[in-house]
XYZ file of C-alpha atoms in Angstrom:
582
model
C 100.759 136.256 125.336
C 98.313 133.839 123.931
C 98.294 130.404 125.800
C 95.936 128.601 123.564
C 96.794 125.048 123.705
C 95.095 124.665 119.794
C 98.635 123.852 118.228
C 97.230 124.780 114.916
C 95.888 128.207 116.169
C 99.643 128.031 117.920
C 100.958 127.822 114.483
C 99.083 129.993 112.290
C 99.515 132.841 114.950
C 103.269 131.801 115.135
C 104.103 133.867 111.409
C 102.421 136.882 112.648
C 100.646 137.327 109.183
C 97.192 137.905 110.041
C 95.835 138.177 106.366
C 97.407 134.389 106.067
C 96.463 132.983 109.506
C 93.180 131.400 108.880
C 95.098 129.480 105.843
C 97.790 129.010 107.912
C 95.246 127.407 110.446
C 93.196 125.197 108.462
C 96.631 123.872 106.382
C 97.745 122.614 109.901
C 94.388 121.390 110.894
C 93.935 119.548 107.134
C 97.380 118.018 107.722
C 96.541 116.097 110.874
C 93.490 114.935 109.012
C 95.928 113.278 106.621
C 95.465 116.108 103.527
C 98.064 117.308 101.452
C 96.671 120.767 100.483
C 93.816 122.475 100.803
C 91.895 122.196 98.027
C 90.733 126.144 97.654
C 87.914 124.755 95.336
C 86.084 122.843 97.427
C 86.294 125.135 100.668
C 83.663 126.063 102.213
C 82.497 128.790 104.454
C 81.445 126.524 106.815
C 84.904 125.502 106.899
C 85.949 128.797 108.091
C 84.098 129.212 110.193
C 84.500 126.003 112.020
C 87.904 126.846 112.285
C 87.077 130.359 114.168
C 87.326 132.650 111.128
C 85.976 134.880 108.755
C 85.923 133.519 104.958
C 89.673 135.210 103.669
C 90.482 136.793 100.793
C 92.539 134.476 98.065
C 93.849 137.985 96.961
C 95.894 137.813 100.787
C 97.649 134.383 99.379
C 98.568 136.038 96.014
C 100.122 139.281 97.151
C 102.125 137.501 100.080
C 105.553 137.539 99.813
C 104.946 133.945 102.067
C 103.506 132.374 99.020
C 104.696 131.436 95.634
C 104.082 129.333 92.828
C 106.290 126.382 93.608
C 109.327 128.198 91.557
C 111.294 129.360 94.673
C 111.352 128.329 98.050
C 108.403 130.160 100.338
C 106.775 128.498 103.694
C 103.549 128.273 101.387
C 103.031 127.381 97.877
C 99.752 127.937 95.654
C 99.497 125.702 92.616
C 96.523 124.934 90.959
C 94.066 126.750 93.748
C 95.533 124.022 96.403
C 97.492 125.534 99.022
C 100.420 123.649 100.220
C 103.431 123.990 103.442
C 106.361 123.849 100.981
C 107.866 120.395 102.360
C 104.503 119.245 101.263
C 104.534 120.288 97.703
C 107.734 118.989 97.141
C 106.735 115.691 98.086
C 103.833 115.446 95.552
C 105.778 116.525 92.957
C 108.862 114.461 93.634
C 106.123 111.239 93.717
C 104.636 112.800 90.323
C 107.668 113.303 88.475
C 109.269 109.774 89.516
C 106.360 107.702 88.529
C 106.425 109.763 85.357
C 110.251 109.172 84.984
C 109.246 105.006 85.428
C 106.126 105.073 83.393
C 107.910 106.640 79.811
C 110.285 104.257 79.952
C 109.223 100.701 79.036
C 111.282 97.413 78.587
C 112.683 97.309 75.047
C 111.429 94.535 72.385
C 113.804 91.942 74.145
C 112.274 91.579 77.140
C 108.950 90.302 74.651
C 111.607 87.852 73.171
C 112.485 86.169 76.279
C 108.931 85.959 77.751
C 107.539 84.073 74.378
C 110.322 81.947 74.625
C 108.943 81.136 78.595
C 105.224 80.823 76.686
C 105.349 76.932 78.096
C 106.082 78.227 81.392
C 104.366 80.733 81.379
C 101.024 78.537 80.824
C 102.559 75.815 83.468
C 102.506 78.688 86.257
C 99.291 80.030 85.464
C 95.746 77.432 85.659
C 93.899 77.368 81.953
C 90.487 78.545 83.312
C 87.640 79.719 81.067
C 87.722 83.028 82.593
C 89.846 86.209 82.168
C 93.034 85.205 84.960
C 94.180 88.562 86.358
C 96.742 87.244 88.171
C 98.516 86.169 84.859
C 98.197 89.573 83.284
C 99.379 90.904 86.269
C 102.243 89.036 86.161
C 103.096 89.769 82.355
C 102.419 93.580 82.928
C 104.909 93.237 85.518
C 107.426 92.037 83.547
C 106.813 93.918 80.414
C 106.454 97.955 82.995
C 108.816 99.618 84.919
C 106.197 100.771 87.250
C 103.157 98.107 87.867
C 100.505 98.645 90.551
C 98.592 94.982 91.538
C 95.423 96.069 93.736
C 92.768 93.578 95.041
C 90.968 92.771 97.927
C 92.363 89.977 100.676
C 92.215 86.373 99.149
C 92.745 87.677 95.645
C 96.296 86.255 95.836
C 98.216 89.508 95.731
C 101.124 87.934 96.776
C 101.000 84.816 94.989
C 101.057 86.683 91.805
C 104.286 88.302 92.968
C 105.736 85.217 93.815
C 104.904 83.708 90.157
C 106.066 86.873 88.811
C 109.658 86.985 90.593
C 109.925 82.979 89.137
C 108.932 84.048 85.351
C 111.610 87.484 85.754
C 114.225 85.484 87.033
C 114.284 82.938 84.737
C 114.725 85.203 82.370
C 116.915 87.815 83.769
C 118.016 85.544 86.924
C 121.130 87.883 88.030
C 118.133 90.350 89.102
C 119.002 92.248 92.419
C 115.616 91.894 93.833
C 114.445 94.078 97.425
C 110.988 93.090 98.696
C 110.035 95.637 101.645
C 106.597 96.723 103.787
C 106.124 99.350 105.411
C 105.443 97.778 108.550
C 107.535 94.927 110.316
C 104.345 92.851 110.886
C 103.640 93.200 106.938
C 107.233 92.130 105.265
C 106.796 89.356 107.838
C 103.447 88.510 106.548
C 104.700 88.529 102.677
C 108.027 86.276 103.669
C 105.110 83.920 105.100
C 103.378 84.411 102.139
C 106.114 84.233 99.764
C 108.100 80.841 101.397
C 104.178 79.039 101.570
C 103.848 79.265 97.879
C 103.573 76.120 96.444
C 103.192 76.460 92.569
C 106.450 77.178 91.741
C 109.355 74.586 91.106
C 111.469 73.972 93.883
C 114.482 75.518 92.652
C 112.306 78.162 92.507
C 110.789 78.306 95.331
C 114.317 78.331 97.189
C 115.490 80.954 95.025
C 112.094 83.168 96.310
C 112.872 82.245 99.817
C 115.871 83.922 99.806
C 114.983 86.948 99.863
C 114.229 88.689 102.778
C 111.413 91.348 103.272
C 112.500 94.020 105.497
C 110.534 97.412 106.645
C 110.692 100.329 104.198
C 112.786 102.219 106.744
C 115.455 99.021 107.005
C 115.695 99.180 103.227
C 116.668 103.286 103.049
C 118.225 102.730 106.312
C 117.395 105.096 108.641
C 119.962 108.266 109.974
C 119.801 108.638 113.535
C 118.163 111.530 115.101
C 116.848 112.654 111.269
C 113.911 112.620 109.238
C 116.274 111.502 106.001
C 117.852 108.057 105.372
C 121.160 106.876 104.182
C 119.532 106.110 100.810
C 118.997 108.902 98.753
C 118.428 110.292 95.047
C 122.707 110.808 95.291
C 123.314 107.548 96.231
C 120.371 104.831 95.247
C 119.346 101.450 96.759
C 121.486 98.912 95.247
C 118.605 96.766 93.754
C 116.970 95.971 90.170
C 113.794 95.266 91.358
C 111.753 96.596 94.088
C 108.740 94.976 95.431
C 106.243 96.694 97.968
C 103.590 95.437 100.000
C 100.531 97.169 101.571
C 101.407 100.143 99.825
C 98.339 101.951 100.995
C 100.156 102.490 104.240
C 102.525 104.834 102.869
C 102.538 108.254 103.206
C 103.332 111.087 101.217
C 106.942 111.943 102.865
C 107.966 108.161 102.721
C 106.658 107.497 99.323
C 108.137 110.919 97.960
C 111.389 109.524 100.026
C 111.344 105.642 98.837
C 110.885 106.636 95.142
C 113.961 109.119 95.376
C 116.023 106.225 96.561
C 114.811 103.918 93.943
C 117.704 103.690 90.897
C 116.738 105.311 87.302
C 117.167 101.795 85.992
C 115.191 99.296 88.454
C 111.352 98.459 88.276
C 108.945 98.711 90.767
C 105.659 96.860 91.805
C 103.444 98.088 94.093
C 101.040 96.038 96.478
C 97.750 96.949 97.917
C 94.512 97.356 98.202
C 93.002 100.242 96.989
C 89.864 100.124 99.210
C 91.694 100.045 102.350
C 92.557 102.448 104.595
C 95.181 105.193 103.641
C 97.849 106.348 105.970
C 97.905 107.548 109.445
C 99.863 110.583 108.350
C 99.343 112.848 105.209
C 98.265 111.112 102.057
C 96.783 108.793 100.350
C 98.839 108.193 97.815
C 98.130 103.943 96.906
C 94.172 105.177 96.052
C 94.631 108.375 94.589
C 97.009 106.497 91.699
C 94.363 103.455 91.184
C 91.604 106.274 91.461
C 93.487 108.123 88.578
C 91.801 106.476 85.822
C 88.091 105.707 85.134
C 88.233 102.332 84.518
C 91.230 100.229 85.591
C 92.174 96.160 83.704
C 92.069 98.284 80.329
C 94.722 97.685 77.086
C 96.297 98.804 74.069
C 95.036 96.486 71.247
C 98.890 95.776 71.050
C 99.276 94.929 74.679
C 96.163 92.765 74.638
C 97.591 90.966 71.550
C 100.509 90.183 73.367
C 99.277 89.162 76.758
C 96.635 86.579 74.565
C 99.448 84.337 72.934
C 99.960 82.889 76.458
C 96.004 82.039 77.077
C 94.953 78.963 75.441
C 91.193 79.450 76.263
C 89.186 81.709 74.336
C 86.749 83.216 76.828
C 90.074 83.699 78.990
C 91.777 86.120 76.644
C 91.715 89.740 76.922
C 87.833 91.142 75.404
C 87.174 94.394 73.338
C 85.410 95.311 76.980
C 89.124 95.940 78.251
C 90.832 97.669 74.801
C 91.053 101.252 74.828
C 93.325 103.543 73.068
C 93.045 106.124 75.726
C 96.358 107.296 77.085
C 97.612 107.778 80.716
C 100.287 107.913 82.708
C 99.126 104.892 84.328
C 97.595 103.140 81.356
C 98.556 99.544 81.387
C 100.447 100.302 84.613
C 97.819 99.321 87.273
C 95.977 96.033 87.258
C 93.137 94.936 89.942
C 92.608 91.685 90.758
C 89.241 90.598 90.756
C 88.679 87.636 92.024
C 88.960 86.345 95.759
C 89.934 82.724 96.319
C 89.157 83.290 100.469
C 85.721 84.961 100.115
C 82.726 84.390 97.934
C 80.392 87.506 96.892
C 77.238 85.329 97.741
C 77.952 84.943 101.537
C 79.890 85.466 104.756
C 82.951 88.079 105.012
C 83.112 88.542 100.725
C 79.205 89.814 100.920
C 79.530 91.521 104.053
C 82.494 93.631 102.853
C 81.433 94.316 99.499
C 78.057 95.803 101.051
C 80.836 98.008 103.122
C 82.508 99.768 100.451
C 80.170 99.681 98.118
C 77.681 101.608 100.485
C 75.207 98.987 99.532
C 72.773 100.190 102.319
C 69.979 96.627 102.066
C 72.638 94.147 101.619
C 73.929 95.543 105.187
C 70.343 95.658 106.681
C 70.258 91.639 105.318
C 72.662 91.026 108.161
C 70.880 92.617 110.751
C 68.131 90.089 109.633
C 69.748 86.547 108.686
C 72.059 84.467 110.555
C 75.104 84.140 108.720
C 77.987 81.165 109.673
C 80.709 83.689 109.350
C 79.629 86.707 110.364
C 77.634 88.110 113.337
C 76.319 92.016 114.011
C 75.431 92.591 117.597
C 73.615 96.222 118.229
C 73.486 95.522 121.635
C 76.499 95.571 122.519
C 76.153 92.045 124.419
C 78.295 91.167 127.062
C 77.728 87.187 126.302
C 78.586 87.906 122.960
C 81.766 90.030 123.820
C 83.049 87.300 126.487
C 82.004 84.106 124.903
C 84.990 85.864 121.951
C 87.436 86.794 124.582
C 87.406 83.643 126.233
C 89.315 82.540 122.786
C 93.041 84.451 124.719
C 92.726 81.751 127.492
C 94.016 79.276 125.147
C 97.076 81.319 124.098
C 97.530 81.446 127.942
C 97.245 78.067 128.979
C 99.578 76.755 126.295
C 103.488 76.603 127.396
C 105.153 76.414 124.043
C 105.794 79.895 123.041
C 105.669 79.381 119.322
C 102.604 77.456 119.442
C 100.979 80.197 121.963
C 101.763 83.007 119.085
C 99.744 80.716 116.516
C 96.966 80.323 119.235
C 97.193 84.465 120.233
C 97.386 85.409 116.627
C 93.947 83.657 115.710
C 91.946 86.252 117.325
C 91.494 89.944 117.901
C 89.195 92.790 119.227
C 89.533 95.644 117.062
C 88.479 99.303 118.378
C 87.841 102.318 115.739
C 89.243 104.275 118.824
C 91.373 104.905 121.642
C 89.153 107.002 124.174
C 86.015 105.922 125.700
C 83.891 102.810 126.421
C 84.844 100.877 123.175
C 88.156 102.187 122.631
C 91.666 100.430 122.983
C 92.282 101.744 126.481
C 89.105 100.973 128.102
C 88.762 97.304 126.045
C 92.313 96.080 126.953
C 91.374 97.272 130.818
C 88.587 94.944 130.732
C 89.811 91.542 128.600
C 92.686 91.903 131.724
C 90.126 92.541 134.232
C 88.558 89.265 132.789
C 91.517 87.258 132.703
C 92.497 88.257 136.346
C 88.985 86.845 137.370
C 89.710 83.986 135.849
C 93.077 83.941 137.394
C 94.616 83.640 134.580
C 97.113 86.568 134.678
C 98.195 88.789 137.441
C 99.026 92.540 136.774
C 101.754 92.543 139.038
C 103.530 95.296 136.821
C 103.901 96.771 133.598
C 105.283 93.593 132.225
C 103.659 91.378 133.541
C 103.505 87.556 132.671
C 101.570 86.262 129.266
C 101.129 90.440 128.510
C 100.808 90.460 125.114
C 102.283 93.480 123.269
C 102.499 95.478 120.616
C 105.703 97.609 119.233
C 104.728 101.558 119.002
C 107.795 102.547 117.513
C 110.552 101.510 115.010
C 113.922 99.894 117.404
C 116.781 99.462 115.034
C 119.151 98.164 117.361
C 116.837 95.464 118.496
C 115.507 94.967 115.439
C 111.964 95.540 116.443
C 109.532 97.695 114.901
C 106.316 99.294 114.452
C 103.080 96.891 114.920
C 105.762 93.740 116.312
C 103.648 91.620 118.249
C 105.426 90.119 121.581
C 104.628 88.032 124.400
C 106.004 88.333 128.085
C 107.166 85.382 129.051
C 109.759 83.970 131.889
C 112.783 82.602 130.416
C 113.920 78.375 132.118
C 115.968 80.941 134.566
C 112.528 82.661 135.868
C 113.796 85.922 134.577
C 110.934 87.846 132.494
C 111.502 88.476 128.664
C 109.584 89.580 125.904
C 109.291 87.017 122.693
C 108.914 87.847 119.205
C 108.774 85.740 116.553
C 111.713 86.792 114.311
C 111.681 86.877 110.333
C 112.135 83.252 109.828
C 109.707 82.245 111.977
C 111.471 81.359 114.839
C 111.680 83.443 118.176
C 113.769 86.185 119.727
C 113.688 87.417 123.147
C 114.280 91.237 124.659
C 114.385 92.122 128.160
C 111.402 94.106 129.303
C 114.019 96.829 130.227
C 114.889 97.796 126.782
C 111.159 98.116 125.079
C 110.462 101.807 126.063
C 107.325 102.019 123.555
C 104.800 99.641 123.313
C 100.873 98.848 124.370
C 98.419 96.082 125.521
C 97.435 94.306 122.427
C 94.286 92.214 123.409
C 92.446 94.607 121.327
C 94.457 96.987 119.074
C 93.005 99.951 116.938
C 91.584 99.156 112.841
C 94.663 101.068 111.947
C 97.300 99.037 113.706
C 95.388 95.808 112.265
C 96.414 96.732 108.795
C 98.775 94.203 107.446
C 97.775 91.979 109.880
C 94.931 89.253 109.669
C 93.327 86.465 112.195
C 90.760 83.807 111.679
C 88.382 85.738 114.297
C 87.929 89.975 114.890
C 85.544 91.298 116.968
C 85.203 95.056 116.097
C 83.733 97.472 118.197
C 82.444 100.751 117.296
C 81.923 103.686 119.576
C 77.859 104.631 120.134
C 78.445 108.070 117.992
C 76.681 108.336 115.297
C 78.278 111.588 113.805
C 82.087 110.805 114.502
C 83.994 111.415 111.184
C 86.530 108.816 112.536
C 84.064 106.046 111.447
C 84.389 105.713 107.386
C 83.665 102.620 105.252
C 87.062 102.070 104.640
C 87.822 101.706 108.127
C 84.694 99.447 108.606
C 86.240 97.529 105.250
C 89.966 97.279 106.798
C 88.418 95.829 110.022
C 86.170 93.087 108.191
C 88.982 92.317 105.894
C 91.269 90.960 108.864
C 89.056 87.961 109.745
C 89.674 85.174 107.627
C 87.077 82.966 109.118
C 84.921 84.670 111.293
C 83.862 88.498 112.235
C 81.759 89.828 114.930
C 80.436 93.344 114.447
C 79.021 95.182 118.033
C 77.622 98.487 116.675
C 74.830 100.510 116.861
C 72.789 100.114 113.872
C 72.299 103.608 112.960
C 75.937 104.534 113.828
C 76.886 101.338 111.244
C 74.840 102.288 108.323
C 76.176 105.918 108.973
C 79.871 104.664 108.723
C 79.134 102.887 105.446
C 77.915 106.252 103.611
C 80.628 108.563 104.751
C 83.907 107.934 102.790
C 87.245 109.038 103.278
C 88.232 112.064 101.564
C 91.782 113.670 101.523
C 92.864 116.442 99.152
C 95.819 116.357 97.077
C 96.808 117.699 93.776
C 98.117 114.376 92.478
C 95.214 113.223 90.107
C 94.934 116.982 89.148
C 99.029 116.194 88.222
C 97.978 112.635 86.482
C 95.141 114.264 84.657
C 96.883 117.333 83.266
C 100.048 115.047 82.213
């Protein structure tokens, strides 16, 4: 019997095909990773061998009676020399063929009639600037699609473009059945925020917006118990015209393939991101393979363009020849970037610093290693001064008795660990802001809950209505008796006895990945001292930066930093090869 704890090797031995175990092992390995497929292509025989095998033959994968095409149901499918688990496949295709479904069919010519008709409004919602206003295209697009994808990076006003969008559409369809969902409950609280704190639109407006309630992704399908499927379903559809998603990068390919099913043949759908974040934790990365699926994004029929320019009064605001093309795509028209940030500037601070991240531009880094800089600081020592002069920012939180007002003070800062294991991972780093709190005698770890813990939710709780990447605070109730506080979705508070929460962690410092949807007005992110660990990508690095809104600390080495900015995240997937041969 073999007792190898290698759950992959467990699995690819578990068929008893020996001609289609090293596949069978590197598919399983690639899926924790976050691939789709393998992509046989780009396999190498270092690959093999890193995975304790001999380079196979493809000729094993072809005569299998394991493997098929796609056209009837085997464990493993071969399309296109990528190499899928069945389940897999499906997924991608499902994703593929609904987007298609939304993309072929546009609004009719009515739709135009109504928005020239809202041309005044139109130019009321939107500033007359002298330069091109991607936020008002977006918003246009959106109305004219079925299927719109608004990318940018934070401060870009992502969500205020949604919000002027949803006033425009429902002035002119206002019986609109609108769903606006995330697929974390710390993100569709985020966007309600966002969405009720909008203050260019009329009031009636604005109350109309406020209405609506974002809710989880797995709240809107509604989730069956003990299953992997939801109540919502191809068979019987969410009952909504409109569907709005925000940090869409976050999805992966089962609850994508899953959401889109569930969406009706007649509703639109705008998706929210930003395409230089990070993708998933589990398989896919479906937001950035769809903006990656064209060359050039922000580019127009002549027809479109002609359109969208009777709104703009300004000249050097309308649509150029640089952005006409008569290329076609599934996604032409469909996915529109904003481009410029209204929280960062490119000349300085946090915009500079994380355009020098993704962009892999290597000196502009180095210039912070060099020059002070108001907003942002990189440490390579790893200097305790510098680490506790930014904890010392959670005694406030402490010391302050209203609740609400000690979430506002605990939310404004956050260490954030590329890790879990090891001197500057989560475990460790929570261990020792507690350590320094205790010495300060400012909290007592008298047990698992103990007083002013703050926590984070680790999994989804639909009969307490608490879910993945909730924040809480332990706190006694006017009876002394301990409870844990949330702040609910209309931003007041909730309480849960400690009893109840079965899954949840220290939150002093939290991992880049649980940060996403999330942001604070001060991060301190830690990197661990290895140099080669394939964890550490510029868009991790990117995600991380992106949280602070007014301040970031960086403690890195300086070789494992510039490292991190050259290595990119790569996960295979057949879905531009779908896109591309469409």
């Amino acid at each position: 019997m073999n007792l190898t704890k290698d759950v992959h090797r467990q699995f690819a031995q578990y068929f008893k095909k020996p001609n289609l175990e090293p596949y069978l092992y590197l598919l399983s390995k690639r899926l924790s990773e976050g691939h789709i497929c393998i992509d046989l292509e780009s396999t190498t025989t270092e690959d093999w061998e890193d995975a304790g095998y001999n380079p196979p033959r493809e000729n094993a994968l072809k005569d299998s009676y394991f493997v098929s095409d796609g056209t009837k149901r085997t464990p493993l499918v071969l399309w296109n020399r990528n190499l899928y688990l069945q389940r897999y496949f499906d997924y991608e295709k499902s994703v593929f063929e609904r987007i298609k479904f939304f993309t072929a069919h546009q609004e009719d010519g009515t739709i135009k009639n109504k928005l020239i008709a809202q041309k005044a409004y139109v130019q009321h919602l939107f500033s007359n600037t002298s330069e091109i206003d991607w936020q008002m295209i977006a918003a246009i697009s959106a109305v004219l699609n079925r299927f719109t994808i608004i990318t940018g990076g934070p401060g870009t006003g992502k969500t205020t473009t949604v919000a002027k969008f949803l006033s425009l559409l429902l002035r002119i369809a206002p019986e609109t059945r609108v769903a606006l969902a995330a697929p974390t409950g710390k993100a569709a609280a985020r966007m309600a925020e966002s969405l009720k704190n909008s203050t260019a639109l009329e009031t009636n407006t604005q109350k109309l917006i406020q209405q609506f309630e974002p809710s989880t992704i797995h709240r809107l399908l509604k989730v069956k118990r003990n299953s992997i499927y939801f109540k919502h379903n191809r068979e019987n559809p969410i009952p909504y015209d409109l569907v709005i998603i925000d940090e869409s990068s976050m999805i992966d390919i089962a609850l994508f393939s899953k959401l889109m099913e569930a969406i009706p043949d007649t509703s639109k759908i705008v998706l929210l991101g930003d395409k230089n974040q990070l993708a998933s934790v589990e398989a896919g990365s479906l937001f950035g393979d769809l903006c990656l699926a064209q060359n050039r994004l922000n580019q127009f029929a002549t027809e479109r363009a002609r359109f969208i320019n009777q709104f703009i009064t300004s000249e050097s605001a309308k649509i150029s020849e640089n952005h006409l093309s008569e290329k076609k795509h599934l996604l032409f028209e469909k996915v529109i970037e904003l481009q410029k940030s209204y929280r960062f500037s490119d000349q300085g601070g946090i915009g500079k610093l994380s355009n020098a991240i993704i962009t892999n531009a290597r000196e502009n880094l180095i210039a912070f290693f060099e020059n002070k800089d108001e907003e942002v600081t990189i440490d390579t020592t790893y200097s305790d001064e510098v680490f506790t002069t930014f904890i010392e920012g959670y005694e406030e939180y402490i010391q302050e008795t209203d609740i609400k007002k000690a979430f506002e003070k605990l939310n404004q800062l956050r260490v954030l660990c590329a890790v879990r294991e090891g001197p500057q991972g989560v475990y460790s780093v929570n261990t020792q802001i507690e350590n320094y709190l205790i010495a300060k005698k400012l909290i007592a770890r008298t047990g698992e809950f103990y007083e002013n813990r703050p926590i984070i939710i680790t999994g989804n709780n639909y009969e307490l209505s608490l879910f993945n990447g909730d924040i809480g605070i332990v706190r006694s109730d006017k009876n002394g008796k301990l409870r844990v506080w949330f702040e609910d979705e209309n931003q007041g508070l909730k309480s849960v006895l400690p009893a109840y929460i079965s899954a949840a962690e220290t939150v002093f410092a939290m991992t880049i990945h649980k940060s996403q949807g999330s942001e604070f007005d001060h991060v301190c992110v830690l990197l661990p001292n290895l140099e080669a660990n394939p964890l550490l990508t510029r868009e991790l690095l990117y995600t991380a930066v992106t949280r602070a809104k007014k301040e970031v600390i960086i403690q890195a080495d300086k070789e494992v930093l510039l490292k991190c900015i050259e290595r990119g995240v790569e996960r295979s997937s057949g879905l531009l090869k779908r896109f591309n041969n469409a």
